[in-house]
Each structure stands twice: as structure tokens, then as C-alpha cells.
CSV table of N, CA and C in Angstrom, one decimal:
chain,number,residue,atom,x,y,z
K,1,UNK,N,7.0,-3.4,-7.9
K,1,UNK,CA,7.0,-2.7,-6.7
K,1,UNK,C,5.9,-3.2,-5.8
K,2,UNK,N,6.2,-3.4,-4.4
K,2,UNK,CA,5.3,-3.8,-3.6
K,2,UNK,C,4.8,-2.8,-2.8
K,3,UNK,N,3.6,-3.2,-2.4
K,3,UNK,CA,2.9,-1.9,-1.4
K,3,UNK,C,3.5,-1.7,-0.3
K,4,UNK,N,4.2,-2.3,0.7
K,4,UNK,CA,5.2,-1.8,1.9
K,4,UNK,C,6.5,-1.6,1.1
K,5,UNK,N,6.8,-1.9,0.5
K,5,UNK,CA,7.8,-1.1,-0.4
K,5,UNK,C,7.8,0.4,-0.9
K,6,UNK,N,6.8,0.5,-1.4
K,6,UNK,CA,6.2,1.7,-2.1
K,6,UNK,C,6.0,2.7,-0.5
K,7,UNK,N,5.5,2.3,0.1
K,7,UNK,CA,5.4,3.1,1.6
K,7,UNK,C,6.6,3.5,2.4
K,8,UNK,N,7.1,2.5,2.2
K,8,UNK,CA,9.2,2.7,3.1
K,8,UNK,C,9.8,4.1,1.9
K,9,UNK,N,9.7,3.6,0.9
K,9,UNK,CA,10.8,4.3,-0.2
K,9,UNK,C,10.0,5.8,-0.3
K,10,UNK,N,8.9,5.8,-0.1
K,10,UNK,CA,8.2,7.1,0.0
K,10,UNK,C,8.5,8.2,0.9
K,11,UNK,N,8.9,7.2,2.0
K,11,UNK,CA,9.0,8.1,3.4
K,11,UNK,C,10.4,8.4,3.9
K,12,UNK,N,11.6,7.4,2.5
K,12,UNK,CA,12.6,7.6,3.4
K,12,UNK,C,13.2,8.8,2.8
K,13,UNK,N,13.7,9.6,3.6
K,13,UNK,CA,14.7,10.9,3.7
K,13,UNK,C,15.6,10.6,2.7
K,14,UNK,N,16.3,9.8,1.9
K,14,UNK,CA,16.9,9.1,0.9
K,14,UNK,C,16.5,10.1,-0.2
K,15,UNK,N,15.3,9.4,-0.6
K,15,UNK,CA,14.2,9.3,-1.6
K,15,UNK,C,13.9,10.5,-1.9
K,16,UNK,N,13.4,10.9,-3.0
K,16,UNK,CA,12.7,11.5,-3.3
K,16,UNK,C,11.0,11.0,-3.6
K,17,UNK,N,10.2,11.1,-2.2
K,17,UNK,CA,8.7,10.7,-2.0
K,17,UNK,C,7.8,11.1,-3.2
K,18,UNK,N,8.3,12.0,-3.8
K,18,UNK,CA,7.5,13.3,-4.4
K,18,UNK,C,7.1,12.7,-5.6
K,19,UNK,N,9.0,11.7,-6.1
K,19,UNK,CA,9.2,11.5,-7.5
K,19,UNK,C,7.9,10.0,-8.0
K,20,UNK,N,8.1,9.1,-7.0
K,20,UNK,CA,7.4,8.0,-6.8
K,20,UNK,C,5.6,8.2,-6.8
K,21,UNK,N,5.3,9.6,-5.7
K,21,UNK,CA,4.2,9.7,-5.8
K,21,UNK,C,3.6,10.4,-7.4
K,22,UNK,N,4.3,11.1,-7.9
K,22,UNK,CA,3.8,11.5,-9.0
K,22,UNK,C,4.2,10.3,-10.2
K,23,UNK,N,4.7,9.5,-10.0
K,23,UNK,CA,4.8,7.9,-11.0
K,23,UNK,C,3.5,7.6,-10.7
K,24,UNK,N,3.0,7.5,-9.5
K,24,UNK,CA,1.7,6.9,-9.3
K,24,UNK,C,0.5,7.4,-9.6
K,25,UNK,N,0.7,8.6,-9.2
K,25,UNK,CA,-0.6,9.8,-10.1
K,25,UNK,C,-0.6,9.5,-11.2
K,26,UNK,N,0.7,9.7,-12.3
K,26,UNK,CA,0.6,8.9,-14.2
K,26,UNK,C,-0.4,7.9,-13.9
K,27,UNK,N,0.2,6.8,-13.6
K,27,UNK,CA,-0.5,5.4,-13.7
K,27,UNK,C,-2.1,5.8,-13.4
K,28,UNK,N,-2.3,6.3,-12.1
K,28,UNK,CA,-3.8,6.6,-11.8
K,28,UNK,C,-4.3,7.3,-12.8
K,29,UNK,N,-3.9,8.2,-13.7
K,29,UNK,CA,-4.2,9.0,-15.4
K,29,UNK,C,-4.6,8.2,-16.5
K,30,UNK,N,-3.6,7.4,-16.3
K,30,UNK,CA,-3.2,6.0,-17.7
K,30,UNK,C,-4.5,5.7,-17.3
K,31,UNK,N,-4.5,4.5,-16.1
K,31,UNK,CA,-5.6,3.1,-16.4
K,31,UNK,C,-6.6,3.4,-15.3
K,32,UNK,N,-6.9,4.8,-14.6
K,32,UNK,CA,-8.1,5.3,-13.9
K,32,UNK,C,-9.5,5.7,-14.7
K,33,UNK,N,-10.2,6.1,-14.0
K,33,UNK,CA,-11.6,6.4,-14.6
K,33,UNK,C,-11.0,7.8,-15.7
K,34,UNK,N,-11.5,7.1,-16.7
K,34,UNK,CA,-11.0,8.3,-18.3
K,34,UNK,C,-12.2,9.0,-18.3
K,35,UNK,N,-13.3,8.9,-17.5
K,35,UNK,CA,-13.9,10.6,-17.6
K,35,UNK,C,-13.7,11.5,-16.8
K,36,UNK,N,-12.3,11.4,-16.2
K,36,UNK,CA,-12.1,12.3,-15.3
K,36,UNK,C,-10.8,12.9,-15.4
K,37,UNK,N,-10.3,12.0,-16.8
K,37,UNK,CA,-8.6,12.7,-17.7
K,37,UNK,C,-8.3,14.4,-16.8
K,38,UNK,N,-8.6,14.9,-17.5
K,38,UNK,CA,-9.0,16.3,-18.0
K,38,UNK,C,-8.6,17.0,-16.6
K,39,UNK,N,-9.6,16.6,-15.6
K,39,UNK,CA,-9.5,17.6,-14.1
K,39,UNK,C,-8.1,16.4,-13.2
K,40,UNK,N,-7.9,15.3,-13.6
K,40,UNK,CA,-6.7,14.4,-12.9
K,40,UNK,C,-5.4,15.6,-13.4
K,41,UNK,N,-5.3,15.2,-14.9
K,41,UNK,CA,-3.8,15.7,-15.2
K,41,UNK,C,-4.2,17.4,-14.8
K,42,UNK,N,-5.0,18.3,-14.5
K,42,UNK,CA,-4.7,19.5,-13.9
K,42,UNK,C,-4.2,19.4,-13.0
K,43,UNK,N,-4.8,18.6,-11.6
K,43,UNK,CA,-4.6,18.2,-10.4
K,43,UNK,C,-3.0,18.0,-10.0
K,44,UNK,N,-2.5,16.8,-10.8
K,44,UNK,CA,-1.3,16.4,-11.3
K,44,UNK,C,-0.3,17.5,-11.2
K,45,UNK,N,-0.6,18.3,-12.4
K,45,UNK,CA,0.0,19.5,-13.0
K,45,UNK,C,0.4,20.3,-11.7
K,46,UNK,N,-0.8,20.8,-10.9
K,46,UNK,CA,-0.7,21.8,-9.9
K,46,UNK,C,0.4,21.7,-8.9
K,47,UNK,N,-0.3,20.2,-8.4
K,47,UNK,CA,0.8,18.9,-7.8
K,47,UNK,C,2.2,19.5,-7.6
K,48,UNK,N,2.6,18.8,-9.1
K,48,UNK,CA,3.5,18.6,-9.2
K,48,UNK,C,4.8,19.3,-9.9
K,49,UNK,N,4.1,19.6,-10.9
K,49,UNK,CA,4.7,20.4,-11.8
K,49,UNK,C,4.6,22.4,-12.1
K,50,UNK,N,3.7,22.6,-11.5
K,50,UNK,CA,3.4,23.9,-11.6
K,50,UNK,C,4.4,24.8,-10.6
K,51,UNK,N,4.8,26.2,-11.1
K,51,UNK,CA,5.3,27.2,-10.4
K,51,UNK,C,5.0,26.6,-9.4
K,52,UNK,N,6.1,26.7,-7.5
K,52,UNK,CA,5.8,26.9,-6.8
K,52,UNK,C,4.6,25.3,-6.2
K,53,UNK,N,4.3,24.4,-7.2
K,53,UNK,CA,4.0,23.6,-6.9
K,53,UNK,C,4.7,22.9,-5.0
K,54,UNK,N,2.9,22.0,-4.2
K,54,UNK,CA,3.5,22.2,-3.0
K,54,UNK,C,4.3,20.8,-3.0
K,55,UNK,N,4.8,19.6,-3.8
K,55,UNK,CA,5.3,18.5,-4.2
K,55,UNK,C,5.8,18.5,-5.2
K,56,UNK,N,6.9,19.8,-6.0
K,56,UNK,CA,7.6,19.8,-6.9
K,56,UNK,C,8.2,18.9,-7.1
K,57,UNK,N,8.7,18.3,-8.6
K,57,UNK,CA,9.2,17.3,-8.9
K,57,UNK,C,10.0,18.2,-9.9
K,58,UNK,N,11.4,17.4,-10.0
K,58,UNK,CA,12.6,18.5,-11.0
K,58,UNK,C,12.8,18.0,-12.3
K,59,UNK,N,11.9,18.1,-13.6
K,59,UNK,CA,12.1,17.9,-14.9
K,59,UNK,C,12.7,18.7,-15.7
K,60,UNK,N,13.5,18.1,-16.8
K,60,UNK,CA,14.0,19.2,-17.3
K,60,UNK,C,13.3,20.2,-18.3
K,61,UNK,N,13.6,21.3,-19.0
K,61,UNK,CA,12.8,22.4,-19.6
K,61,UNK,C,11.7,21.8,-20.9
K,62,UNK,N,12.8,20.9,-21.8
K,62,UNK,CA,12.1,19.8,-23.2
K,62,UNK,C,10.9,19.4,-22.1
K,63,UNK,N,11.3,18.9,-21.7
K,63,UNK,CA,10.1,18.0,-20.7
K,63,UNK,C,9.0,18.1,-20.4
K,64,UNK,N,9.5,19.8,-19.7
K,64,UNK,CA,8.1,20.3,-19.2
K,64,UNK,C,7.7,21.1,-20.2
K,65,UNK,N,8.2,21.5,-21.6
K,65,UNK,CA,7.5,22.1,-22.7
K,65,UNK,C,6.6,21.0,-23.4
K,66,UNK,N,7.2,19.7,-23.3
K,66,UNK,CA,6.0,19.0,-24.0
K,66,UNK,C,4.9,18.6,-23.0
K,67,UNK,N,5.2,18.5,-21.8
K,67,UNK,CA,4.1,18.2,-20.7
K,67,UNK,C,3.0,19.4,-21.2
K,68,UNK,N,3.4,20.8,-21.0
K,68,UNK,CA,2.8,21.7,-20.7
K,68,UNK,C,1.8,22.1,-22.2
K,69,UNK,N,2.4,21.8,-23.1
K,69,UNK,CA,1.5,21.7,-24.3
K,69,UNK,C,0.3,21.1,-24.2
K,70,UNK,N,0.9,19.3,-24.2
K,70,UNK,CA,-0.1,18.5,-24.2
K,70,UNK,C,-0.7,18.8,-23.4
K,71,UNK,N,-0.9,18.9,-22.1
K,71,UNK,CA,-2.1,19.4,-21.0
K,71,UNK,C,-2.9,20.8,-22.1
K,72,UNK,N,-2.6,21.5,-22.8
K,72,UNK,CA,-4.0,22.2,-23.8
K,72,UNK,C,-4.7,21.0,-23.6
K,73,UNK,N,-4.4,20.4,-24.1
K,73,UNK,CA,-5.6,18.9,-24.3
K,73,UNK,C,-5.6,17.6,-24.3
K,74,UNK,N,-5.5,17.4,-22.4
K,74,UNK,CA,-5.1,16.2,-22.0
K,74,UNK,C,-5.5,15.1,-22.3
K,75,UNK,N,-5.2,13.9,-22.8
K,75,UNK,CA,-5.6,12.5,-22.5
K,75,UNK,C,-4.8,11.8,-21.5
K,76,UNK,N,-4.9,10.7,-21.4
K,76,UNK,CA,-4.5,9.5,-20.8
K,76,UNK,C,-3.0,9.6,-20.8
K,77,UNK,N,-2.3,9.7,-21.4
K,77,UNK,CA,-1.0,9.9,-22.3
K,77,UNK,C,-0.3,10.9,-21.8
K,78,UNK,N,-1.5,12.3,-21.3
K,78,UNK,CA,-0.4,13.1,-21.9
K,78,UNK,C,0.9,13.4,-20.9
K,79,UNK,N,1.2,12.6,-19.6
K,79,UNK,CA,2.5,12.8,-19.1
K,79,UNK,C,3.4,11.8,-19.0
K,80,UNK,N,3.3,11.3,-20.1
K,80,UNK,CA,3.7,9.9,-20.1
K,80,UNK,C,5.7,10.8,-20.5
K,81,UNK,N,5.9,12.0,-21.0
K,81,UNK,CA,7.2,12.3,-21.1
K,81,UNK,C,7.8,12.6,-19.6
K,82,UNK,N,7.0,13.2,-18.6
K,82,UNK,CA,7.5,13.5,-17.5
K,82,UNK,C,7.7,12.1,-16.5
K,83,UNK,N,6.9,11.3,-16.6
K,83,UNK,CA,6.7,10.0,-16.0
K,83,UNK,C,8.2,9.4,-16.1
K,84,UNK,N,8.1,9.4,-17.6
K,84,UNK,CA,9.4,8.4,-17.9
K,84,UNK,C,10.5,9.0,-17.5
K,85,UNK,N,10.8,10.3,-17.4
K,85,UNK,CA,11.8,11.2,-17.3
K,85,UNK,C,12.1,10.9,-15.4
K,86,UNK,N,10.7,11.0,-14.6
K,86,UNK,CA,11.0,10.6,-13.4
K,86,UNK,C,11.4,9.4,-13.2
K,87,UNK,N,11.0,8.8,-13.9
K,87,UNK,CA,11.1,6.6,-13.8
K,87,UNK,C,12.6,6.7,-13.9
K,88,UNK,N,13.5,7.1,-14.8
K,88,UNK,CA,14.4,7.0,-15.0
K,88,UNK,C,15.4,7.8,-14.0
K,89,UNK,N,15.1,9.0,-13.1
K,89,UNK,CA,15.8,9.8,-12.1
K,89,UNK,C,15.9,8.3,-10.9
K,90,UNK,N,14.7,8.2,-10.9
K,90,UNK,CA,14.2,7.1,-9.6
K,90,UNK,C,15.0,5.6,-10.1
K,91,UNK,N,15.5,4.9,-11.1
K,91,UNK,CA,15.7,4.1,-11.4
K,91,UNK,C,17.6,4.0,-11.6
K,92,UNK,N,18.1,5.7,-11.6
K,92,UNK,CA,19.6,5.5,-12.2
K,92,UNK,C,20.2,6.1,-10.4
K,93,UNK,N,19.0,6.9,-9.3
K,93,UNK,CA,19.5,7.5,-8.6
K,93,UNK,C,19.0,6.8,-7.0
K,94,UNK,N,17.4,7.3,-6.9
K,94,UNK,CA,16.9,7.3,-5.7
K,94,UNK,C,17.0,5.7,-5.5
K,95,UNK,N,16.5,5.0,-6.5
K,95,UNK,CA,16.5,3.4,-5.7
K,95,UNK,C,17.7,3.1,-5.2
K,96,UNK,N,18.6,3.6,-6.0
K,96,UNK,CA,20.1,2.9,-5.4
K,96,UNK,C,20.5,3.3,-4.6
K,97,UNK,N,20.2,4.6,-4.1
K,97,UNK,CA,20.0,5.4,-2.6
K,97,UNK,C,19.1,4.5,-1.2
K,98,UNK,N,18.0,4.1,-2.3
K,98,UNK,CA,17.1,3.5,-0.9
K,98,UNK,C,17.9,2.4,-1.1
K,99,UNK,N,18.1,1.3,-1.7
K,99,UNK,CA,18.8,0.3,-1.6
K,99,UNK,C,19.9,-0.2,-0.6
K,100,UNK,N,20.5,1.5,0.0
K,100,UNK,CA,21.6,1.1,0.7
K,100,UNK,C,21.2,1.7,1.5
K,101,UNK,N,19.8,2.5,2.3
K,101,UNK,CA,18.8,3.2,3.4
K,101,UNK,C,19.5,2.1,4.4
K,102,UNK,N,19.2,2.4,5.8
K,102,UNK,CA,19.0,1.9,7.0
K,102,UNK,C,17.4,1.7,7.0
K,103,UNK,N,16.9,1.9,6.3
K,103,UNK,CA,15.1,2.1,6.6
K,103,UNK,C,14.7,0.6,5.6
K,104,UNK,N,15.7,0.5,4.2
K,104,UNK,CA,15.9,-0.4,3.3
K,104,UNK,C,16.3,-1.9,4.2
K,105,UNK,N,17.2,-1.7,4.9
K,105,UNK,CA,18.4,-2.7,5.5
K,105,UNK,C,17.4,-2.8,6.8
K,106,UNK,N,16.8,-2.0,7.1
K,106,UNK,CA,16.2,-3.0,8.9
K,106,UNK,C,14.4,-3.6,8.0
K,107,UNK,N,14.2,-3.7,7.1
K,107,UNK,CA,12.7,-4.1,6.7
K,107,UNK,C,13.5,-5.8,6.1
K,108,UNK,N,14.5,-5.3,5.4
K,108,UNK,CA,15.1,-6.6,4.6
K,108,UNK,C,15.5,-7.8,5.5
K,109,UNK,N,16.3,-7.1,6.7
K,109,UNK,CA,16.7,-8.0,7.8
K,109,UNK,C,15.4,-8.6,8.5
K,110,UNK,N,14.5,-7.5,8.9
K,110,UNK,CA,12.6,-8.3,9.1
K,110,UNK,C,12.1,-9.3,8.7
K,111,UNK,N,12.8,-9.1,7.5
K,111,UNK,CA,11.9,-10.1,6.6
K,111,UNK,C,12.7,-11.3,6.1
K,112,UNK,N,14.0,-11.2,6.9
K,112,UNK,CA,14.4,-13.1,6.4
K,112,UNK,C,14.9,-13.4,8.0
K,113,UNK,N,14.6,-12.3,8.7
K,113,UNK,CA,14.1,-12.9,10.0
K,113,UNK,C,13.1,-12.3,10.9
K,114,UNK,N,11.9,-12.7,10.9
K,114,UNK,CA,10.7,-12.4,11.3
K,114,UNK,C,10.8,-11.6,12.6
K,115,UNK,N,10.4,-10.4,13.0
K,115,UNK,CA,10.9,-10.0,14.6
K,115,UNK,C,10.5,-11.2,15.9
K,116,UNK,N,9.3,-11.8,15.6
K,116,UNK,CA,8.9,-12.8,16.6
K,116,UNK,C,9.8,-13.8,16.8
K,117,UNK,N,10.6,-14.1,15.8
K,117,UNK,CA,11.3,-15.2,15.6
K,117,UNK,C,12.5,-15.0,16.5
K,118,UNK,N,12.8,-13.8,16.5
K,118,UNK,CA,14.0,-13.6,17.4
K,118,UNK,C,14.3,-13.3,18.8
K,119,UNK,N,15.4,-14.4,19.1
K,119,UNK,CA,15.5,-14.6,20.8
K,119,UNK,C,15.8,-13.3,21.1
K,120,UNK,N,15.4,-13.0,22.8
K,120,UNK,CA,15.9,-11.7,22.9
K,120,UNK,C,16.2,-12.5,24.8
């Protein structure tokens, strides 16, 4: 994933922004400052996953029972079930959705023909 990639697919009405941004909160969990585990995956949690959460993300019940355990006592790891569970929503649904975006299709066209480049 590229970073104007990651920015288009976030924003398009397609997509689910929410699902992508909470992939990236995991990763910021995983390989971010680990003395700050603990108050990140609440953060996360509130985010994302919690009642009424203001960027809910739709896991299923297993999911959020092992999420919601493990957070008793977070590490680095511990949303690595909901992660995967979104990775794979975004991987069987939303990409193939943005793949056929208008928002996907005018960046792609951009970019194997530069806007400067073209006569007008």
C-alpha cells in the first residue's frame, strides 16, 4: 500500500475508511512505542470497537470476544484477531470495490498520463 493510495481508498464513499484506518492503528500497536501498548489498544478499542464507538468497524461476536478479553491485558498482539478479520473484509470486498471507484480510475488514468502532459 502506498501513501496516496492509502489517502484515495480512505476517502472513497466505496470503502470503508474506518476499516483501513483501524489496520493502521494495529500496525501503530504492533511496531509503535511499546510503552504506550496499554493506553493505544484502549484508544483503539473506544475507536473502534466499543458500544456506540464514533468509527465503528463490523466484527463478528468470536472476534470481538477474543478482542475484548485480551484487552484485560493488552500487548502488542492483542488485536491482531480483529486486524486480520478486517484485512480480510477489505481484501475479499472494499478493495475490489475501490478498484472499480471513479476516484480509483481518474488517479490510475493520472498517473500513466501525467495531467501536464495533456493537450487541452
Amino acid at each position: 500500500w502506498d501513501f496516496l493510495g492509502r489517502g484515495l481508498y480512505s476517502w472513497d464513499p466505496c470503502c470503508a475508511g474506518e476499516n483501513l484506518s483501524f489496520w493502521e492503528a494495529c500496525e501503530d500497536l504492533k511496531y509503535g512505542d511499546q510503552s504506550k501498548v496499554k493506553e493505544k489498544a484502549e484508544e483503539i478499542y473506544k475507536l473502534f470497537l466499543a458500544p456506540g464507538a464514533r468509527r465503528w468497524i463490523n466484527i463478528d461476536g468470536t472476534t470481538m470476544g477474543i478482542t475484548v478479553k485480551g484487552l484485560k491485558h493488552p500487548h502488542r498482539y492483542v488485536l491482531d484477531a480483529a486486524q486480520t478479520h478486517i484485512y480480510m473484509l477489505m481484501k475479499k470486498d472494499s478493495y475490489g470495490r475501490y478498484l472499480k471507484s471513479p476516484v480509483y480510475k481518474e488517479m490510475l488514468a493520472k498517473a500513466v498520463v501525467p495531467q501536464e502532459t495533456v493537450k487541452k
